[in-house]
Structures are given as C-alpha cells and as structure tokens.
Tab-separated table of C-alpha atoms and ligand atoms in Angstrom:
chain	number	residue	atom	x	y	z
A	1	MET	CA	-12.876	7.928	5.742
A	2	PRO	CA	-10.476	6.436	3.200
A	3	THR	CA	-10.878	6.866	-0.535
A	4	ILE	CA	-11.739	3.518	-2.121
A	5	GLU	CA	-10.694	2.987	-5.761
A	6	VAL	CA	-11.125	0.070	-8.146
A	7	ALA	CA	-8.189	-0.705	-10.440
A	8	ARG	CA	-7.432	-3.345	-13.031
A	9	GLY	CA	-4.102	-5.149	-13.294
A	10	ASP	CA	-1.329	-7.005	-11.528
A	11	ILE	CA	-1.273	-6.151	-7.816
A	12	THR	CA	2.511	-6.627	-7.637
A	13	ARG	CA	2.803	-3.383	-9.675
A	14	GLU	CA	0.894	-1.310	-7.134
A	15	HIS	CA	2.626	1.672	-5.535
A	16	VAL	CA	1.133	1.577	-2.054
A	17	ASP	CA	2.476	1.083	1.471
A	18	ALA	CA	0.941	-2.370	1.915
A	19	ILE	CA	-0.101	-5.077	-0.528
A	20	VAL	CA	-2.532	-7.748	0.650
A	21	THR	CA	-2.058	-11.324	-0.470
A	22	ALA	CA	-4.701	-14.075	-0.495
A	23	ALA	CA	-2.575	-16.629	1.323
A	24	ASN	CA	-3.050	-20.090	2.759
A	25	GLU	CA	-2.495	-20.939	6.436
A	26	PHE	CA	1.204	-21.727	5.998
A	27	LEU	CA	2.101	-18.268	4.590
A	28	MET	CA	4.839	-19.784	2.463
A	29	GLY	CA	3.406	-19.023	-0.965
A	30	GLY	CA	0.711	-20.581	-3.096
A	31	SER	CA	-1.011	-20.232	-6.424
A	32	GLY	CA	-2.710	-17.250	-8.047
A	33	VAL	CA	-2.117	-13.835	-6.552
A	34	ASP	CA	-0.096	-15.284	-3.664
A	35	GLY	CA	2.283	-16.960	-6.124
A	36	ALA	CA	2.728	-13.693	-8.029
A	37	ILE	CA	3.438	-11.742	-4.835
A	38	HIS	CA	5.937	-14.321	-3.548
A	39	LEU	CA	7.700	-14.335	-6.918
A	40	ALA	CA	7.976	-10.549	-6.905
A	41	ALA	CA	8.970	-10.268	-3.227
A	42	GLY	CA	11.587	-13.011	-3.376
A	43	PRO	CA	12.223	-16.063	-1.170
A	44	ARG	CA	12.599	-14.082	2.058
A	45	LEU	CA	8.820	-13.570	2.017
A	46	ALA	CA	8.169	-17.288	2.541
A	47	THR	CA	10.754	-17.456	5.323
A	48	ALA	CA	9.160	-14.503	7.123
A	49	GLY	CA	5.665	-15.862	6.532
A	50	ASN	CA	6.542	-19.281	7.869
A	51	ARG	CA	7.700	-17.693	11.133
A	52	LEU	CA	4.223	-16.203	11.648
A	53	ALA	CA	2.231	-19.268	10.542
A	54	PRO	CA	-0.329	-20.637	10.994
A	55	CYS	CA	-2.712	-17.886	9.971
A	56	HIS	CA	-6.307	-18.995	10.371
A	57	PRO	CA	-9.123	-18.098	7.953
A	58	GLY	CA	-10.319	-14.560	8.611
A	59	ASP	CA	-7.044	-13.512	10.229
A	60	ALA	CA	-4.115	-11.495	8.785
A	61	LYS	CA	-0.386	-11.269	9.500
A	62	THR	CA	2.185	-8.775	8.283
A	63	THR	CA	5.725	-9.141	6.954
A	64	PRO	CA	8.139	-6.827	5.193
A	65	ALA	CA	7.720	-6.587	1.412
A	66	PHE	CA	11.343	-7.488	0.613
A	67	ASP	CA	11.956	-7.244	-3.165
A	68	LEU	CA	8.605	-5.725	-4.133
A	69	SER	CA	8.767	-2.128	-5.377
A	70	PRO	CA	10.710	0.035	-2.885
A	71	ARG	CA	7.520	2.044	-2.387
A	72	VAL	CA	5.868	-1.007	-0.811
A	73	THR	CA	6.892	-1.580	2.804
A	74	HIS	CA	4.600	-4.409	3.929
A	75	VAL	CA	2.806	-7.504	2.712
A	76	ILE	CA	-0.342	-8.320	4.679
A	77	HIS	CA	-1.153	-12.013	4.393
A	78	THR	CA	-4.779	-12.934	4.902
A	79	VAL	CA	-6.460	-16.304	4.586
A	80	GLY	CA	-9.895	-16.216	3.015
A	81	PRO	CA	-12.637	-18.801	3.421
A	82	VAL	CA	-12.892	-21.744	1.063
A	83	TRP	CA	-16.406	-21.534	-0.400
A	84	SER	CA	-18.508	-24.519	0.562
A	85	GLY	CA	-22.010	-23.271	-0.173
A	86	GLY	CA	-22.154	-20.186	2.012
A	87	THR	CA	-23.624	-21.704	5.179
A	88	ASP	CA	-20.304	-22.390	6.863
A	89	GLY	CA	-19.634	-18.808	7.955
A	90	GLU	CA	-17.939	-17.844	4.690
A	91	PRO	CA	-19.388	-14.264	4.560
A	92	GLU	CA	-18.282	-13.528	8.141
A	93	THR	CA	-14.831	-14.983	7.506
A	94	LEU	CA	-14.383	-12.957	4.325
A	95	ALA	CA	-15.498	-9.752	6.067
A	96	SER	CA	-13.055	-10.515	8.861
A	97	CYS	CA	-10.206	-10.708	6.308
A	98	TYR	CA	-10.883	-7.153	5.122
A	99	ARG	CA	-11.250	-5.843	8.687
A	100	ARG	CA	-8.102	-7.553	9.954
A	101	CYS	CA	-6.063	-6.256	7.008
A	102	LEU	CA	-7.052	-2.678	7.850
A	103	GLU	CA	-6.159	-3.308	11.505
A	104	GLU	CA	-2.769	-4.606	10.432
A	105	ALA	CA	-2.263	-1.604	8.129
A	106	ASP	CA	-3.020	0.711	11.067
A	107	ARG	CA	-0.682	-1.237	13.328
A	108	VAL	CA	2.286	-0.763	10.939
A	109	SER	CA	1.244	2.803	9.983
A	110	ALA	CA	0.526	1.975	6.344
A	111	THR	CA	-1.774	4.631	4.924
A	112	SER	CA	-2.302	3.134	1.466
A	113	ILE	CA	-3.231	-0.474	0.775
A	114	ALA	CA	-4.062	-2.659	-2.237
A	115	PHE	CA	-6.379	-5.673	-1.973
A	116	PRO	CA	-6.899	-8.517	-4.439
A	117	ALA	CA	-10.339	-10.144	-4.709
A	118	ILE	CA	-9.772	-12.466	-1.740
A	119	SER	CA	-11.172	-16.019	-2.052
A	120	THR	CA	-12.597	-15.521	-5.560
A	121	GLY	CA	-9.960	-17.658	-7.320
A	122	VAL	CA	-9.191	-21.234	-6.313
A	123	TYR	CA	-11.131	-20.779	-3.049
A	124	GLY	CA	-14.291	-20.457	-5.157
A	125	TYR	CA	-16.173	-17.580	-3.486
A	126	PRO	CA	-18.896	-16.225	-5.819
A	127	PRO	CA	-17.340	-12.997	-7.125
A	128	ALA	CA	-20.410	-10.743	-6.957
A	129	GLU	CA	-21.064	-11.562	-3.305
A	130	ALA	CA	-17.377	-11.219	-2.520
A	131	ALA	CA	-17.232	-7.775	-4.150
A	132	GLU	CA	-20.218	-6.623	-2.084
A	133	ILE	CA	-18.630	-7.845	1.154
A	134	ALA	CA	-15.308	-6.195	0.277
A	135	VAL	CA	-16.885	-2.786	-0.274
A	136	THR	CA	-19.377	-2.855	2.620
A	137	THR	CA	-16.799	-4.108	5.122
A	138	LEU	CA	-14.133	-1.606	4.083
A	139	ARG	CA	-16.662	1.238	4.311
A	140	ALA	CA	-17.746	0.143	7.801
A	141	THR	CA	-14.280	-0.304	9.344
A	142	PRO	CA	-12.694	2.661	11.145
A	143	THR	CA	-9.063	3.110	10.008
A	144	GLN	CA	-6.214	5.570	9.588
A	145	VAL	CA	-5.708	4.323	6.008
A	146	ILE	CA	-6.206	7.087	3.446
A	147	LEU	CA	-6.270	5.134	0.178
A	148	ILE	CA	-7.686	1.667	-0.480
A	149	ARG	CA	-7.213	0.189	-3.958
A	150	LEU	CA	-9.266	-2.861	-4.939
A	151	VAL	CA	-7.216	-4.482	-7.681
A	152	ALA	CA	-9.054	-6.743	-10.120
A	153	PHE	CA	-7.060	-9.055	-12.323
A	154	ASP	CA	-9.868	-9.567	-14.843
A	155	GLU	CA	-12.571	-7.439	-16.408
A	156	ALA	CA	-15.478	-9.304	-14.788
A	157	THR	CA	-14.110	-8.702	-11.278
A	158	HIS	CA	-13.404	-5.076	-12.181
A	159	ALA	CA	-17.050	-4.617	-13.254
A	160	LEU	CA	-18.400	-6.259	-10.088
A	161	LEU	CA	-16.233	-4.131	-7.791
A	162	THR	CA	-17.183	-0.977	-9.697
A	163	ASP	CA	-20.886	-1.855	-9.305
A	164	ALA	CA	-20.490	-2.567	-5.591
A	165	LEU	CA	-18.665	0.726	-5.079
A	166	GLY	CA	-21.354	2.586	-7.023
A	167	ARG	CA	-24.146	1.409	-4.738
A	168	GLU	CA	-25.097	3.819	-1.973
A	169	PRO	CA	-23.704	2.841	1.439
B	1	ADP	P1	-7.923	-17.461	-3.390
B	1	ADP	O1	-7.128	-18.705	-3.085
B	1	ADP	O2	-8.105	-16.597	-2.155
B	1	ADP	O3	-9.179	-17.747	-4.125
B	1	ADP	P2	-6.531	-16.635	-5.850
B	1	ADP	O4	-5.159	-16.105	-5.949
B	1	ADP	O5	-6.790	-17.986	-6.474
B	1	ADP	O6	-6.927	-16.588	-4.301
B	1	ADP	O7	-7.541	-15.603	-6.510
B	1	ADP	C1	-7.938	-14.395	-5.904
B	1	ADP	C2	-8.101	-13.311	-6.967
B	1	ADP	O8	-6.812	-12.807	-7.312
B	1	ADP	C3	-8.742	-13.795	-8.279
B	1	ADP	O9	-9.679	-12.801	-8.692
B	1	ADP	C4	-7.566	-13.831	-9.236
B	1	ADP	O10	-7.959	-13.597	-10.576
B	1	ADP	C5	-6.744	-12.662	-8.722
B	1	ADP	N1	-5.328	-12.593	-9.117
B	1	ADP	C6	-4.497	-13.582	-9.552
B	1	ADP	N2	-3.273	-13.076	-9.818
B	1	ADP	C7	-3.326	-11.742	-9.536
B	1	ADP	C8	-2.394	-10.658	-9.605
B	1	ADP	N3	-1.135	-10.831	-10.007
B	1	ADP	N4	-2.813	-9.416	-9.238
B	1	ADP	C9	-4.091	-9.206	-8.813
B	1	ADP	N5	-5.008	-10.178	-8.714
B	1	ADP	C10	-4.635	-11.430	-9.079
C-alpha cells in the first residue's frame, strides 16, 4: 500500500520519479498545469508527446521528463474528462486516469509519483467530487508505487483533498 500525501504548490517543483500532467489528446502542451510542465521540461516534451498521440480520455502515456528536475525521470500524460454534467461517464473516465497513471508508473518502475487535480481546471470537473475519486481510486488500485503526492495548486483544492484523505476507506 503506498503512502498518499496531500501537498500544496507547483507540481513542477516536486522531487518524485514521475510527474503526472493533465494533458489534452495531442500531448503537445496546453494551458494550466500542462503548460507549466511543458515549460519546465522544455520543447522535447511536446515532440515526444506528439509521437505517442492521440491519448484518449481516461488513458495515460509516458515520456521522459527532459529538463524537469534531474530527480524526475518520467512525465505521465493523462487526459481527463471534460465535465458535461456528470452523466457522460465522467466519474469512470476520471477514475481510469488515476488507475492508468499508476499502471504506467509500475511499467517504468517509478516508485514515487505526483498528481495534479486532473480535470478540475479548464475541464470543469467539480473539485470535491474529483478529490473523492482521486483518493478512492488510488487507494483501490494495486501498485508497486511507494509514495503518491496529490499536489494542489490552491488552498481550496488542498482542503478538499485533505478531507477526502481523512475519510475512512
Ligand atoms: P484540466 O484541463 O485537466 O482541467 P488544468 O491544468 O486546467 O487541467 O487544471 C487542473 C488543476 O491543476 C487545477 O486544480 C489547477 O489549479 C492546477 N494547476 C495549475 N497549474 C499547476 C501547477 N503548476 N502545479 C500544480 N497544479 C497546477
């Protein structure tokens, strides 16, 4: 069972084996957290991502981390659901993102991983529900990963993730 921690800050500063980005299907960079990760990793990240595209919602693909901190070896690109009311399979797709990222981490032997709050920015997923899905899915997925860090950019997300983690499994 991995340790799950909640942290507050910029995910590009995380010292873990793998950093997850909330990408779009083209894997060539976007806004929000994906923009920050592409800026920090340098232009080779978009080139490598493009080779693996398209990545469908709920799936994840892995590239090297290029110019991110030398401690970070991989970027795991996952595409979250765009929120359209919740009846279009959004919860299942979001859960699949977290599961697939752990599978990818296992595949490349990453034992520590940092996640942003996937889909809760421009994709519009309600943050409380998203935090609950993140925690319950990560707890339920068998993995070799030892440390999972849920990195919140803002205080509200940090509080929601902390609450979700505090609830009994
Ligand atoms: P999506 O398109 O999946 O909604 P966004 O990047 O718009 O992705 O937002 C996802 C989450 O990432 C939001 O909670 C946003 O505040 C957060 N975020 C944005 N920049 C960073 C960053 N540098 N580090 C960590 N989280 C970030």
